Amino acid sequence: MRSFLFTLRRTVAVGAATVAALALTATAALADDPTPRPGVVGGTPAQQGEFPWMVRLSMGCGGSLYTQQIVLTAAHCVSGSGANTSITATAGVADLGSSQAIKVKSTRVLQAPGYNGSGKDWALIKLAQPINLPTLKTADTTAYNNGTFTIAGWGADREGGSQQRRLLKATVPFVDDTACQQAYGNLIPGEEICAGYLDQGGVDTCQGDSGGPMFRKDAAGAWIQVGIVSWGEGCARPHYPGVYSEVSTFAANIKSAAASLGG
Ligand code: ARG
């Protein structure tokens, strides 16, 4: 089981690097396509401005604005911690090809302390300038780790598919730890939260959506982030739900890490 775990996680991490190369090609190619297919498996196009804190990262991952100058993403999307000016964040647009796109470079990356390829799949990216867009609140209790979640991203629209120019969204139901552990013996229940249609499959995040948020409405009707796209066996397969970092578990760590980056 341990070797399966490591093999799977390594596949996922290598996938992110492959996706980074694909993302550039896909964005360029799709610029001339009048009917590009939307991203996320089983989704529909998001409206411009619908999820204003959604960010596309140049290595081929998603992210969310934690503050106006800090992006929350997955640890497996970055290669370590420290000064880093190599990442471009694209924000403010559902269509990555839009002339309205806001593009800001990174200055620093903070990968979850102790990240070793399983669990703790979160990281922060500090931006060179703040972006004047709404931020996404993060869950700091388990209260919202249930119900129906929204997922969104510019990743593949099917297993093995290409990266997408237009943001796609979908909704997926919560899958409890016991059921998720039946699919994945290597699940880390305290650090990971699963979602998907267990029996049917068909709706899921996929390669290139990693690092993006999984979110729902809170008691006040505001969007709140409960997960970070992390991994899965293929995409949208029956009996293999998507696995997300459990944001509530890491809320305090993320908060202090953001403070150490200067908010
Ligand atoms: N690890 C993938 C990435 O780097 C995300 C995979 C999500 N898979 C899933 N079945 N939900 O983009």
mmCIF file of C-alpha atoms and ligand atoms in Angstrom:
data_model
loop_
_atom_site.group_PDB
_atom_site.id
_atom_site.type_symbol
_atom_site.label_atom_id
_atom_site.label_comp_id
_atom_site.label_asym_id
_atom_site.label_seq_id
_atom_site.Cartn_x
_atom_site.Cartn_y
_atom_site.Cartn_z
ATOM 1 C CA MET A 1 0.000 0.000 0.000
ATOM 2 C CA ARG A 2 2.833 2.303 0.841
ATOM 3 C CA SER A 3 4.489 1.853 -2.541
ATOM 4 C CA PHE A 4 1.152 2.338 -4.292
ATOM 5 C CA LEU A 5 0.775 5.567 -2.375
ATOM 6 C CA PHE A 6 4.157 6.824 -3.376
ATOM 7 C CA THR A 7 3.770 5.777 -7.002
ATOM 8 C CA LEU A 8 0.427 7.502 -7.257
ATOM 9 C CA ARG A 9 1.644 10.698 -5.644
ATOM 10 C CA ARG A 10 4.721 10.784 -7.814
ATOM 11 C CA THR A 11 2.556 10.376 -10.896
ATOM 12 C CA VAL A 12 0.456 13.287 -9.753
ATOM 13 C CA ALA A 13 3.496 15.502 -9.128
ATOM 14 C CA VAL A 14 5.092 14.671 -12.476
ATOM 15 C CA GLY A 15 1.692 15.310 -14.058
ATOM 16 C CA ALA A 16 1.786 18.890 -12.803
ATOM 17 C CA ALA A 17 5.108 19.510 -14.549
ATOM 18 C CA THR A 18 3.852 17.957 -17.782
ATOM 19 C CA VAL A 19 0.730 20.038 -17.547
ATOM 20 C CA ALA A 20 2.849 23.176 -17.198
ATOM 21 C CA ALA A 21 4.350 22.546 -20.626
ATOM 22 C CA LEU A 22 0.968 21.639 -22.085
ATOM 23 C CA ALA A 23 -0.708 24.708 -20.639
ATOM 24 C CA LEU A 24 1.357 27.125 -22.727
ATOM 25 C CA THR A 25 0.684 25.197 -25.922
ATOM 26 C CA ALA A 26 -2.983 24.745 -25.150
ATOM 27 C CA THR A 27 -3.571 28.428 -24.400
ATOM 28 C CA ALA A 28 -1.881 29.505 -27.620
ATOM 29 C CA ALA A 29 -3.665 26.891 -29.737
ATOM 30 C CA LEU A 30 -7.078 27.645 -28.291
ATOM 31 C CA ALA A 31 -6.792 31.368 -28.944
ATOM 32 C CA ASP A 32 -7.969 30.744 -32.517
ATOM 33 C CA ASP A 33 -10.528 28.081 -31.691
ATOM 34 C CA PRO A 34 -14.060 29.540 -31.909
ATOM 35 C CA THR A 35 -15.533 26.771 -29.754
ATOM 36 C CA PRO A 36 -12.980 25.756 -27.136
ATOM 37 C CA ARG A 37 -14.111 23.027 -24.772
ATOM 38 C CA PRO A 38 -14.392 24.070 -21.160
ATOM 39 C CA GLY A 39 -12.071 22.659 -18.388
ATOM 40 C CA VAL A 40 -12.919 20.371 -15.370
ATOM 41 C CA VAL A 41 -14.621 17.067 -16.229
ATOM 42 C CA GLY A 42 -18.415 17.316 -16.567
ATOM 43 C CA GLY A 43 -18.522 21.074 -16.054
ATOM 44 C CA THR A 44 -20.043 24.164 -17.654
ATOM 45 C CA PRO A 45 -18.413 27.551 -18.372
ATOM 46 C CA ALA A 46 -18.119 29.961 -15.451
ATOM 47 C CA GLN A 47 -19.286 33.523 -16.086
ATOM 48 C CA GLN A 48 -16.813 36.394 -16.164
ATOM 49 C CA GLY A 49 -16.558 37.659 -12.560
ATOM 50 C CA GLU A 50 -18.405 34.703 -11.039
ATOM 51 C CA PHE A 51 -15.365 33.485 -9.065
ATOM 52 C CA PRO A 52 -13.231 36.662 -8.961
ATOM 53 C CA TRP A 53 -10.584 35.167 -6.672
ATOM 54 C CA MET A 54 -9.739 32.307 -9.079
ATOM 55 C CA VAL A 55 -6.136 32.401 -10.297
ATOM 56 C CA ARG A 56 -4.324 30.501 -13.043
ATOM 57 C CA LEU A 57 -0.642 29.826 -12.341
ATOM 58 C CA SER A 58 1.905 29.566 -15.147
ATOM 59 C CA MET A 59 3.203 26.123 -14.123
ATOM 60 C CA GLY A 60 -0.215 24.774 -15.051
ATOM 61 C CA CYS A 61 -2.072 24.910 -11.747
ATOM 62 C CA GLY A 62 -4.969 26.779 -10.195
ATOM 63 C CA GLY A 63 -5.028 28.885 -7.060
ATOM 64 C CA SER A 64 -7.154 31.318 -5.073
ATOM 65 C CA LEU A 65 -6.508 34.800 -3.721
ATOM 66 C CA TYR A 66 -5.938 34.287 0.010
ATOM 67 C CA THR A 67 -5.073 37.962 0.297
ATOM 68 C CA GLN A 68 -4.745 40.421 -2.572
ATOM 69 C CA GLN A 69 -1.026 39.638 -2.665
ATOM 70 C CA ILE A 70 -0.945 35.933 -1.677
ATOM 71 C CA VAL A 71 -2.210 32.978 -3.719
ATOM 72 C CA LEU A 72 -3.139 29.714 -1.986
ATOM 73 C CA THR A 73 -2.314 26.665 -4.116
ATOM 74 C CA ALA A 74 -1.093 23.061 -3.749
ATOM 75 C CA ALA A 75 2.366 22.104 -2.440
ATOM 76 C CA HIS A 76 2.770 19.699 -5.378
ATOM 77 C CA CYS A 77 2.456 22.666 -7.770
ATOM 78 C CA VAL A 78 5.674 24.256 -6.479
ATOM 79 C CA SER A 79 9.195 22.921 -6.096
ATOM 80 C CA GLY A 80 10.127 24.236 -2.666
ATOM 81 C CA SER A 81 10.272 27.407 -0.580
ATOM 82 C CA GLY A 82 12.181 30.640 -1.046
ATOM 83 C CA ALA A 83 12.615 33.563 -3.414
ATOM 84 C CA ASN A 84 10.966 32.753 -6.737
ATOM 85 C CA THR A 85 10.219 35.149 -9.588
ATOM 86 C CA SER A 86 9.433 32.439 -12.144
ATOM 87 C CA ILE A 87 5.679 32.090 -11.648
ATOM 88 C CA THR A 88 3.071 34.265 -13.368
ATOM 89 C CA ALA A 89 -0.392 34.504 -11.830
ATOM 90 C CA THR A 90 -3.239 35.362 -14.204
ATOM 91 C CA ALA A 91 -6.356 36.765 -12.523
ATOM 92 C CA GLY A 92 -9.532 38.716 -13.188
ATOM 93 C CA VAL A 93 -10.679 36.698 -16.190
ATOM 94 C CA ALA A 94 -12.620 33.515 -16.922
ATOM 95 C CA ASP A 95 -11.077 33.550 -20.431
ATOM 96 C CA LEU A 96 -7.292 33.308 -20.175
ATOM 97 C CA GLY A 97 -7.017 34.743 -23.682
ATOM 98 C CA SER A 98 -8.833 37.956 -22.725
ATOM 99 C CA SER A 99 -7.014 41.285 -23.081
ATOM 100 C CA GLN A 100 -8.453 42.150 -19.637
ATOM 101 C CA ALA A 101 -6.269 39.513 -17.926
ATOM 102 C CA ILE A 102 -4.256 40.755 -14.951
ATOM 103 C CA LYS A 103 -0.813 39.145 -14.887
ATOM 104 C CA VAL A 104 1.468 39.439 -11.875
ATOM 105 C CA LYS A 105 4.804 37.732 -11.167
ATOM 106 C CA SER A 106 5.686 35.854 -7.991
ATOM 107 C CA THR A 107 8.358 37.024 -5.583
ATOM 108 C CA ARG A 108 8.364 34.167 -3.064
ATOM 109 C CA VAL A 109 6.986 30.682 -2.525
ATOM 110 C CA LEU A 110 6.225 29.015 0.797
ATOM 111 C CA GLN A 111 5.604 25.274 0.491
ATOM 112 C CA ALA A 112 3.869 23.628 3.474
ATOM 113 C CA PRO A 113 6.525 22.902 6.102
ATOM 114 C CA GLY A 114 7.199 19.151 6.231
ATOM 115 C CA TYR A 115 5.604 18.482 2.821
ATOM 116 C CA ASN A 116 6.954 15.154 1.543
ATOM 117 C CA GLY A 117 4.559 14.193 -1.241
ATOM 118 C CA SER A 118 1.653 12.934 0.824
ATOM 119 C CA GLY A 119 -0.709 15.134 2.812
ATOM 120 C CA LYS A 120 0.070 18.786 3.640
ATOM 121 C CA ASP A 121 -0.634 19.651 0.016
ATOM 122 C CA TRP A 122 -0.764 23.438 0.326
ATOM 123 C CA ALA A 123 1.544 26.312 -0.550
ATOM 124 C CA LEU A 124 1.465 30.103 -0.696
ATOM 125 C CA ILE A 125 2.786 32.300 -3.483
ATOM 126 C CA LYS A 126 3.567 35.929 -2.748
ATOM 127 C CA LEU A 127 2.907 38.279 -5.659
ATOM 128 C CA ALA A 128 4.986 41.267 -6.737
ATOM 129 C CA GLN A 129 1.935 43.561 -6.435
ATOM 130 C CA PRO A 130 -1.491 43.259 -4.848
ATOM 131 C CA ILE A 131 -4.365 42.517 -7.224
ATOM 132 C CA ASN A 132 -7.483 44.583 -6.603
ATOM 133 C CA LEU A 133 -9.984 41.717 -6.594
ATOM 134 C CA PRO A 134 -12.043 39.993 -3.880
ATOM 135 C CA THR A 135 -10.282 37.303 -1.826
ATOM 136 C CA LEU A 136 -11.730 33.885 -0.928
ATOM 137 C CA LYS A 137 -12.356 33.171 2.731
ATOM 138 C CA THR A 138 -10.933 29.873 4.015
ATOM 139 C CA ALA A 139 -12.683 27.459 6.384
ATOM 140 C CA ASP A 140 -11.074 27.437 9.840
ATOM 141 C CA THR A 141 -13.435 24.888 11.392
ATOM 142 C CA THR A 142 -14.888 21.593 10.112
ATOM 143 C CA ALA A 143 -18.402 23.120 10.004
ATOM 144 C CA TYR A 144 -18.444 23.307 6.193
ATOM 145 C CA ASN A 145 -16.724 19.989 5.454
ATOM 146 C CA ASN A 146 -19.990 18.546 4.158
ATOM 147 C CA GLY A 147 -22.727 19.192 1.612
ATOM 148 C CA THR A 148 -22.255 20.157 -2.013
ATOM 149 C CA PHE A 149 -19.079 21.814 -3.201
ATOM 150 C CA THR A 150 -18.216 23.880 -6.249
ATOM 151 C CA ILE A 151 -15.021 23.154 -8.171
ATOM 152 C CA ALA A 152 -13.518 25.300 -10.926
ATOM 153 C CA GLY A 153 -10.417 25.336 -13.076
ATOM 154 C CA TRP A 154 -8.706 25.600 -16.451
ATOM 155 C CA GLY A 155 -7.419 22.019 -16.335
ATOM 156 C CA ALA A 156 -8.232 19.059 -18.555
ATOM 157 C CA ASP A 157 -11.904 18.489 -19.413
ATOM 158 C CA ARG A 158 -11.398 14.730 -19.503
ATOM 159 C CA GLU A 159 -8.754 12.256 -18.403
ATOM 160 C CA GLY A 160 -5.786 12.783 -20.730
ATOM 161 C CA GLY A 161 -7.406 15.926 -22.196
ATOM 162 C CA SER A 162 -5.823 19.308 -22.853
ATOM 163 C CA GLN A 163 -5.725 22.448 -20.737
ATOM 164 C CA GLN A 164 -8.563 24.886 -21.267
ATOM 165 C CA ARG A 165 -8.728 28.555 -22.167
ATOM 166 C CA ARG A 166 -12.072 29.137 -20.434
ATOM 167 C CA LEU A 167 -12.796 28.534 -16.767
ATOM 168 C CA LEU A 168 -15.143 25.646 -16.107
ATOM 169 C CA LYS A 169 -17.178 24.939 -13.002
ATOM 170 C CA ALA A 170 -19.131 22.018 -11.591
ATOM 171 C CA THR A 171 -20.629 20.838 -8.320
ATOM 172 C CA VAL A 172 -19.726 17.642 -6.492
ATOM 173 C CA PRO A 173 -21.088 16.094 -3.292
ATOM 174 C CA PHE A 174 -18.963 15.463 -0.193
ATOM 175 C CA VAL A 175 -17.716 11.866 0.207
ATOM 176 C CA ASP A 176 -17.074 10.807 3.793
ATOM 177 C CA ASP A 177 -13.677 9.490 4.907
ATOM 178 C CA THR A 178 -14.880 5.906 5.361
ATOM 179 C CA ALA A 179 -16.233 5.700 1.817
ATOM 180 C CA CYS A 180 -13.197 7.505 0.410
ATOM 181 C CA GLN A 181 -10.845 5.124 2.207
ATOM 182 C CA GLN A 182 -12.584 2.255 0.450
ATOM 183 C CA ALA A 183 -11.313 3.760 -2.802
ATOM 184 C CA TYR A 184 -7.965 4.924 -1.489
ATOM 185 C CA GLY A 185 -6.261 2.944 1.259
ATOM 186 C CA ASN A 186 -3.638 5.678 1.373
ATOM 187 C CA LEU A 187 -6.047 8.506 2.218
ATOM 188 C CA ILE A 188 -4.959 10.719 5.113
ATOM 189 C CA PRO A 189 -8.393 11.461 6.607
ATOM 190 C CA GLY A 190 -7.297 14.271 8.889
ATOM 191 C CA GLU A 191 -5.606 16.149 6.043
ATOM 192 C CA GLU A 192 -7.712 15.232 3.019
ATOM 193 C CA ILE A 193 -11.375 15.609 2.087
ATOM 194 C CA CYS A 194 -13.018 13.781 -0.813
ATOM 195 C CA ALA A 195 -15.782 14.775 -3.222
ATOM 196 C CA GLY A 196 -17.466 13.288 -6.264
ATOM 197 C CA TYR A 197 -20.303 11.046 -7.438
ATOM 198 C CA LEU A 198 -19.068 7.753 -6.003
ATOM 199 C CA ASP A 199 -21.182 5.381 -8.092
ATOM 200 C CA GLN A 200 -21.524 7.334 -11.342
ATOM 201 C CA GLY A 201 -18.342 9.411 -11.546
ATOM 202 C CA GLY A 202 -18.529 11.852 -14.459
ATOM 203 C CA VAL A 203 -17.792 15.095 -12.597
ATOM 204 C CA ASP A 204 -14.384 15.905 -11.137
ATOM 205 C CA THR A 205 -11.350 18.112 -11.198
ATOM 206 C CA CYS A 206 -8.514 16.848 -13.408
ATOM 207 C CA GLN A 207 -4.867 17.496 -14.330
ATOM 208 C CA GLY A 208 -4.182 21.237 -14.339
ATOM 209 C CA ASP A 209 -6.903 22.012 -11.801
ATOM 210 C CA SER A 210 -4.505 21.243 -8.938
ATOM 211 C CA GLY A 211 -4.058 24.002 -6.425
ATOM 212 C CA GLY A 212 -7.437 25.504 -7.221
ATOM 213 C CA PRO A 213 -10.129 25.841 -4.593
ATOM 214 C CA MET A 214 -13.093 23.627 -3.753
ATOM 215 C CA PHE A 215 -15.676 25.863 -2.082
ATOM 216 C CA ARG A 216 -19.272 26.266 -0.909
ATOM 217 C CA LYS A 217 -21.496 28.893 0.661
ATOM 218 C CA ASP A 218 -21.164 29.588 4.397
ATOM 219 C CA ALA A 219 -24.019 30.377 6.813
ATOM 220 C CA ALA A 220 -23.947 34.028 5.708
ATOM 221 C CA GLY A 221 -24.144 33.086 2.023
ATOM 222 C CA ALA A 222 -20.496 33.926 1.275
ATOM 223 C CA TRP A 223 -18.171 31.599 -0.607
ATOM 224 C CA ILE A 224 -15.760 29.741 1.659
ATOM 225 C CA GLN A 225 -12.883 27.487 0.600
ATOM 226 C CA VAL A 226 -12.913 23.994 2.112
ATOM 227 C CA GLY A 227 -10.466 22.197 -0.178
ATOM 228 C CA ILE A 228 -7.474 22.514 -2.491
ATOM 229 C CA VAL A 229 -7.403 20.283 -5.608
ATOM 230 C CA SER A 230 -4.805 17.612 -4.828
ATOM 231 C CA TRP A 231 -5.108 14.204 -6.523
ATOM 232 C CA GLY A 232 -7.218 11.266 -7.681
ATOM 233 C CA GLU A 233 -6.999 8.032 -9.635
ATOM 234 C CA GLY A 234 -7.634 9.255 -13.175
ATOM 235 C CA CYS A 235 -10.445 11.810 -13.398
ATOM 236 C CA ALA A 236 -14.175 11.383 -12.807
ATOM 237 C CA ARG A 237 -13.944 7.586 -12.649
ATOM 238 C CA PRO A 238 -16.745 5.810 -10.778
ATOM 239 C CA HIS A 239 -15.605 4.759 -7.276
ATOM 240 C CA TYR A 240 -12.594 7.131 -7.380
ATOM 241 C CA PRO A 241 -13.598 10.524 -5.967
ATOM 242 C CA GLY A 242 -11.385 13.605 -6.159
ATOM 243 C CA VAL A 243 -9.092 14.174 -3.177
ATOM 244 C CA TYR A 244 -8.617 17.698 -1.814
ATOM 245 C CA SER A 245 -6.429 19.124 0.930
ATOM 246 C CA GLU A 246 -8.634 19.760 3.964
ATOM 247 C CA VAL A 247 -8.302 23.507 4.381
ATOM 248 C CA SER A 248 -9.786 23.620 7.899
ATOM 249 C CA THR A 249 -6.977 21.343 9.139
ATOM 250 C CA PHE A 250 -4.321 23.733 7.874
ATOM 251 C CA ALA A 251 -6.098 27.035 8.471
ATOM 252 C CA ALA A 252 -3.883 28.109 11.381
ATOM 253 C CA ASN A 253 -0.694 27.048 9.579
ATOM 254 C CA ILE A 254 -1.737 28.865 6.415
ATOM 255 C CA LYS A 255 -2.572 31.982 8.405
ATOM 256 C CA SER A 256 0.795 32.127 10.150
ATOM 257 C CA ALA A 257 2.620 31.293 6.913
ATOM 258 C CA ALA A 258 0.826 34.191 5.180
ATOM 259 C CA ALA A 259 1.780 36.495 8.054
ATOM 260 C CA SER A 260 5.427 35.445 7.628
ATOM 261 C CA LEU A 261 5.169 36.513 3.946
ATOM 262 C CA GLY A 262 3.947 39.918 5.059
ATOM 263 C CA GLY A 263 0.252 39.257 4.388
HETATM 264 N N1 ARG B 1 -2.838 16.410 -9.393
HETATM 265 C C1 ARG B 1 -3.617 16.997 -10.433
HETATM 266 C C2 ARG B 1 -2.931 18.255 -10.936
HETATM 267 O O1 ARG B 1 -1.750 18.369 -10.748
HETATM 268 C C3 ARG B 1 -5.053 17.167 -10.034
HETATM 269 C C4 ARG B 1 -5.722 15.870 -10.045
HETATM 270 C C5 ARG B 1 -7.105 15.934 -9.567
HETATM 271 N N2 ARG B 1 -7.660 14.658 -9.867
HETATM 272 C C6 ARG B 1 -8.911 14.312 -9.604
HETATM 273 N N3 ARG B 1 -9.314 13.153 -10.034
HETATM 274 N N4 ARG B 1 -9.696 15.085 -8.908
HETATM 275 O O2 ARG B 1 -3.500 19.070 -11.630
#
